[in-house]
Amino acid sequence: MPLVTTRRTGLVDQVIEQLRGAVASGEWPVGSRIPTEPELVDALGVGRNTLREAVRALAHSGILEVRQGDGTYVRATTEVSGALRRLCGSELRDVLQVRRCLEVEGARLAAVARTEEDVAQLRALLQRRDAYQQQNKYDEFVRADTELHFAVVRSSHNAVLTELYRGITEAIMASVATTSEERQHFQEIDHRGLVEAIVAGDVERAGEEAAGFLDDLLSDERNRERSPTYGSRPEFRT
């Protein structure tokens, strides 16, 4: 989304909306550093104080993070995401538990509510995920796996559940990255049974498939917490 010169009324609100739009559209991905203050002042046609007030508002909401001496980074895609990240983003166990709650019910609902368009998308995403898995492309696998799980929840056609899940997408992707790296799970976990159960309209099996691998991951995390000798894992950062 190209930045445009703002009108002279409601400048701060307009700048907030433009910065938020650049994040939401993916122009500024999560984890990236946004343009410098002089660049933004020039692009938006506003004063430094106006820009700083807008950035402070988005930092307070959790979308941006100001790092003194380093710049301003994208922390989350929405205010909801920023708030939820603060609540569940620091412990892998917490994120896995929340994922289990949302994904199991999402899969069960999807088995009832999925449309032909949903089925086509699920199969396409599964195929892409599996291709990256076979090609041993770790980063691409993590993104594709996260997209597949989100597509399952969207197929529930429950707007509240979908927005809750969307709100912690970054934390979910971080959990996929961490658990895949530590156990090489991108070579182990098979989601074909999950997709097939949803396509077949099998509510119970869809829930069981969604719960199965997450229960395994949670069991691993509990074992690690109980025993220092169980094994270390990569640092979990959301």
Tab-separated table of C-alpha atoms in Angstrom:
chain	number	residue	atom	x	y	z
A	1	MET	CA	0.000	0.000	0.000
A	2	PRO	CA	1.757	3.214	-1.114
A	3	LEU	CA	1.906	5.998	1.447
A	4	VAL	CA	0.224	9.225	0.386
A	5	THR	CA	0.326	12.773	1.691
A	6	THR	CA	-2.323	13.228	4.358
A	7	ARG	CA	-4.964	15.931	4.614
A	8	ARG	CA	-4.482	18.593	7.270
A	9	THR	CA	-7.316	17.470	9.554
A	10	GLY	CA	-7.064	14.617	12.005
A	11	LEU	CA	-3.430	14.124	11.057
A	12	VAL	CA	-2.497	11.726	13.835
A	13	ASP	CA	-5.477	9.453	13.184
A	14	GLN	CA	-4.753	9.481	9.464
A	15	VAL	CA	-1.116	8.585	10.019
A	16	ILE	CA	-2.097	5.801	12.402
A	17	GLU	CA	-4.433	4.352	9.776
A	18	GLN	CA	-1.786	4.488	7.060
A	19	LEU	CA	0.871	2.874	9.219
A	20	ARG	CA	-1.605	0.233	10.378
A	21	GLY	CA	-2.565	-0.402	6.762
A	22	ALA	CA	1.052	-0.916	5.723
A	23	VAL	CA	1.362	-3.587	8.416
A	24	ALA	CA	-1.998	-5.265	7.715
A	25	SER	CA	-1.312	-5.454	3.974
A	26	GLY	CA	2.010	-7.206	4.532
A	27	GLU	CA	4.043	-4.350	3.084
A	28	TRP	CA	5.766	-4.215	6.467
A	29	PRO	CA	5.913	-7.848	7.671
A	30	VAL	CA	6.078	-8.825	11.324
A	31	GLY	CA	9.674	-8.602	12.508
A	32	SER	CA	10.702	-6.042	9.901
A	33	ARG	CA	11.974	-2.539	10.616
A	34	ILE	CA	9.745	0.198	9.268
A	35	PRO	CA	11.179	3.154	7.285
A	36	THR	CA	13.097	5.758	9.227
A	37	GLU	CA	11.438	8.809	10.723
A	38	PRO	CA	12.767	11.203	8.024
A	39	GLU	CA	11.539	8.854	5.289
A	40	LEU	CA	8.061	8.624	6.797
A	41	VAL	CA	7.844	12.363	7.443
A	42	ASP	CA	8.672	12.972	3.795
A	43	ALA	CA	6.283	10.300	2.469
A	44	LEU	CA	3.353	11.354	4.637
A	45	GLY	CA	3.881	15.111	4.519
A	46	VAL	CA	3.503	15.563	8.275
A	47	GLY	CA	5.677	16.894	11.077
A	48	ARG	CA	7.899	14.780	13.286
A	49	ASN	CA	5.699	15.286	16.336
A	50	THR	CA	2.618	14.032	14.477
A	51	LEU	CA	4.485	10.959	13.271
A	52	ARG	CA	5.943	10.273	16.709
A	53	GLU	CA	2.504	10.475	18.321
A	54	ALA	CA	1.137	7.978	15.788
A	55	VAL	CA	4.051	5.603	16.321
A	56	ARG	CA	3.645	5.845	20.098
A	57	ALA	CA	-0.043	4.949	19.779
A	58	LEU	CA	0.729	1.888	17.669
A	59	ALA	CA	3.537	0.880	20.010
A	60	HIS	CA	1.166	1.145	22.971
A	61	SER	CA	-1.331	-1.112	21.160
A	62	GLY	CA	1.377	-3.707	20.498
A	63	ILE	CA	1.593	-3.362	16.720
A	64	LEU	CA	4.953	-1.577	16.717
A	65	GLU	CA	7.982	-1.810	18.988
A	66	VAL	CA	10.361	1.124	19.341
A	67	ARG	CA	13.931	0.023	19.994
A	68	GLN	CA	16.051	2.942	21.083
A	69	GLY	CA	19.077	3.363	18.870
A	70	ASP	CA	17.914	0.654	16.473
A	71	GLY	CA	14.606	1.750	14.942
A	72	THR	CA	10.949	0.790	15.046
A	73	TYR	CA	9.881	-2.765	14.285
A	74	VAL	CA	6.594	-4.456	13.458
A	75	ARG	CA	5.530	-6.519	16.438
A	76	ALA	CA	2.026	-7.706	15.430
A	77	THR	CA	-0.491	-7.295	12.620
A	78	THR	CA	-3.424	-5.987	14.666
A	79	GLU	CA	-4.182	-4.593	18.107
A	80	VAL	CA	-5.831	-7.906	18.991
A	81	SER	CA	-2.720	-9.773	17.952
A	82	GLY	CA	-0.528	-7.435	19.972
A	83	ALA	CA	-2.650	-7.893	23.088
A	84	LEU	CA	-2.838	-11.661	22.755
A	85	ARG	CA	0.896	-11.928	22.139
A	86	ARG	CA	1.518	-10.194	25.453
A	87	LEU	CA	-0.801	-12.659	27.173
A	88	CYS	CA	0.435	-15.942	25.723
A	89	GLY	CA	3.591	-15.231	23.779
A	90	SER	CA	6.324	-15.918	26.330
A	91	GLU	CA	5.901	-19.648	27.033
A	92	LEU	CA	5.752	-22.346	24.389
A	93	ARG	CA	3.557	-24.482	26.639
A	94	ASP	CA	0.979	-21.690	26.925
A	95	VAL	CA	0.797	-21.231	23.166
A	96	LEU	CA	0.457	-24.971	22.536
A	97	GLN	CA	-2.366	-25.197	25.062
A	98	VAL	CA	-4.221	-22.310	23.445
A	99	ARG	CA	-3.631	-23.821	20.011
A	100	ARG	CA	-5.145	-27.085	21.193
A	101	CYS	CA	-8.293	-25.337	22.441
A	102	LEU	CA	-8.798	-23.401	19.221
A	103	GLU	CA	-7.627	-25.935	16.644
A	104	VAL	CA	-9.509	-28.953	17.970
A	105	GLU	CA	-12.819	-27.110	18.038
A	106	GLY	CA	-11.968	-25.438	14.743
A	107	ALA	CA	-11.385	-28.824	13.097
A	108	ARG	CA	-14.624	-30.235	14.518
A	109	LEU	CA	-16.635	-27.269	13.265
A	110	ALA	CA	-14.849	-27.348	9.912
A	111	ALA	CA	-15.940	-30.957	9.391
A	112	VAL	CA	-19.531	-29.698	9.490
A	113	ALA	CA	-19.280	-26.255	7.896
A	114	ARG	CA	-16.563	-26.642	5.198
A	115	THR	CA	-17.481	-25.612	1.684
A	116	GLU	CA	-16.161	-26.834	-1.651
A	117	GLU	CA	-13.941	-23.763	-1.772
A	118	ASP	CA	-12.590	-24.582	1.697
A	119	VAL	CA	-11.862	-28.158	0.640
A	120	ALA	CA	-9.972	-27.012	-2.446
A	121	GLN	CA	-7.914	-24.582	-0.380
A	122	LEU	CA	-7.137	-27.142	2.328
A	123	ARG	CA	-5.940	-29.647	-0.253
A	124	ALA	CA	-3.814	-27.041	-2.032
A	125	LEU	CA	-2.220	-25.876	1.218
A	126	LEU	CA	-1.594	-29.444	2.327
A	127	GLN	CA	0.088	-30.211	-0.981
A	128	ARG	CA	2.312	-27.145	-0.695
A	129	ARG	CA	3.176	-27.912	2.934
A	130	ASP	CA	4.060	-31.510	2.103
A	131	ALA	CA	6.189	-30.435	-0.860
A	132	TYR	CA	8.306	-28.200	1.368
A	133	GLN	CA	8.485	-31.015	3.893
A	134	GLN	CA	9.837	-33.432	1.300
A	135	GLN	CA	12.250	-30.836	-0.055
A	136	ASN	CA	13.552	-30.165	3.465
A	137	LYS	CA	12.806	-26.438	3.117
A	138	TYR	CA	12.399	-25.502	6.759
A	139	ASP	CA	11.406	-21.813	6.572
A	140	GLU	CA	8.917	-22.390	3.774
A	141	PHE	CA	7.483	-25.375	5.630
A	142	VAL	CA	6.893	-23.309	8.778
A	143	ARG	CA	4.915	-20.685	6.857
A	144	ALA	CA	2.936	-23.276	4.897
A	145	ASP	CA	2.138	-25.340	7.986
A	146	THR	CA	0.880	-22.234	9.815
A	147	GLU	CA	-1.264	-21.280	6.818
A	148	LEU	CA	-2.794	-24.763	6.750
A	149	HIS	CA	-3.767	-24.630	10.414
A	150	PHE	CA	-5.301	-21.197	9.928
A	151	ALA	CA	-7.243	-22.462	6.901
A	152	VAL	CA	-8.677	-25.274	9.033
A	153	VAL	CA	-9.936	-22.757	11.590
A	154	ARG	CA	-11.323	-20.468	8.863
A	155	SER	CA	-13.224	-23.441	7.467
A	156	SER	CA	-15.209	-23.531	10.700
A	157	HIS	CA	-16.945	-20.343	9.513
A	158	ASN	CA	-17.059	-19.194	13.118
A	159	ALA	CA	-16.065	-15.529	12.937
A	160	VAL	CA	-15.151	-15.200	16.611
A	161	LEU	CA	-12.993	-18.334	16.630
A	162	THR	CA	-11.287	-17.246	13.417
A	163	GLU	CA	-10.463	-13.775	14.760
A	164	LEU	CA	-9.119	-15.217	18.008
A	165	TYR	CA	-6.861	-17.501	16.008
A	166	ARG	CA	-5.817	-14.696	13.674
A	167	GLY	CA	-4.864	-12.666	16.727
A	168	ILE	CA	-2.135	-15.112	17.731
A	169	THR	CA	-0.944	-16.109	14.266
A	170	GLU	CA	2.580	-14.850	14.937
A	171	ALA	CA	2.791	-16.797	18.203
A	172	ILE	CA	1.484	-19.880	16.414
A	173	MET	CA	4.099	-19.559	13.683
A	174	ALA	CA	6.783	-19.203	16.352
A	175	SER	CA	5.559	-22.402	18.012
A	176	VAL	CA	5.613	-24.243	14.675
A	177	ALA	CA	9.153	-23.014	14.034
A	178	THR	CA	10.416	-23.994	17.483
A	179	THR	CA	8.865	-27.455	17.649
A	180	SER	CA	9.774	-28.251	14.045
A	181	GLU	CA	13.399	-27.288	14.549
A	182	GLU	CA	13.888	-29.110	17.809
A	183	ARG	CA	12.361	-32.431	16.730
A	184	GLN	CA	12.685	-32.086	12.979
A	185	HIS	CA	8.907	-32.334	12.990
A	186	PHE	CA	8.676	-30.970	9.512
A	187	GLN	CA	9.828	-34.453	8.542
A	188	GLU	CA	7.539	-36.281	10.948
A	189	ILE	CA	4.054	-34.795	11.290
A	190	ASP	CA	1.495	-35.799	8.675
A	191	HIS	CA	-1.673	-33.710	8.374
A	192	ARG	CA	-3.323	-35.718	5.616
A	193	GLY	CA	-5.569	-37.460	8.146
A	194	LEU	CA	-6.754	-34.099	9.478
A	195	VAL	CA	-7.677	-32.764	6.053
A	196	GLU	CA	-9.301	-36.047	5.000
A	197	ALA	CA	-11.450	-36.107	8.154
A	198	ILE	CA	-12.664	-32.553	7.512
A	199	VAL	CA	-13.397	-33.313	3.864
A	200	ALA	CA	-15.302	-36.461	4.884
A	201	GLY	CA	-17.324	-34.554	7.465
A	202	ASP	CA	-16.088	-36.814	10.264
A	203	VAL	CA	-16.372	-34.554	13.302
A	204	GLU	CA	-14.873	-36.904	15.891
A	205	ARG	CA	-11.910	-37.939	13.768
A	206	ALA	CA	-11.202	-34.336	12.788
A	207	GLY	CA	-10.993	-33.401	16.461
A	208	GLU	CA	-8.787	-36.389	17.249
A	209	GLU	CA	-6.428	-35.606	14.372
A	210	ALA	CA	-6.132	-31.971	15.461
A	211	ALA	CA	-5.467	-32.950	19.070
A	212	GLY	CA	-3.037	-35.800	18.430
A	213	PHE	CA	0.134	-34.016	17.376
A	214	LEU	CA	-0.450	-31.114	19.778
A	215	ASP	CA	-0.791	-33.573	22.660
A	216	ASP	CA	2.559	-35.064	21.626
A	217	LEU	CA	4.185	-31.631	21.620
A	218	LEU	CA	2.695	-30.762	24.995
A	219	SER	CA	3.920	-34.068	26.411
A	220	ASP	CA	7.426	-33.296	25.170
A	221	GLU	CA	7.283	-29.849	26.758
A	222	ARG	CA	6.137	-31.258	30.111
A	223	ASN	CA	8.944	-33.822	30.049
A	224	ARG	CA	11.468	-31.105	29.314
A	225	GLU	CA	10.221	-28.942	32.161
A	226	ARG	CA	10.373	-31.834	34.627
A	227	SER	CA	13.797	-33.110	33.676
A	228	PRO	CA	16.798	-30.889	32.888
A	229	THR	CA	18.409	-33.871	31.172
A	230	TYR	CA	15.501	-34.440	28.761
A	231	GLY	CA	16.977	-32.105	26.216
A	232	SER	CA	17.182	-28.469	25.300
A	233	ARG	CA	15.123	-26.768	22.645
A	234	PRO	CA	15.686	-23.671	20.511
A	235	GLU	CA	14.756	-20.393	22.180
A	236	PHE	CA	11.053	-19.686	21.811
A	237	ARG	CA	10.496	-16.107	20.665
A	238	THR	CA	7.232	-14.676	19.386
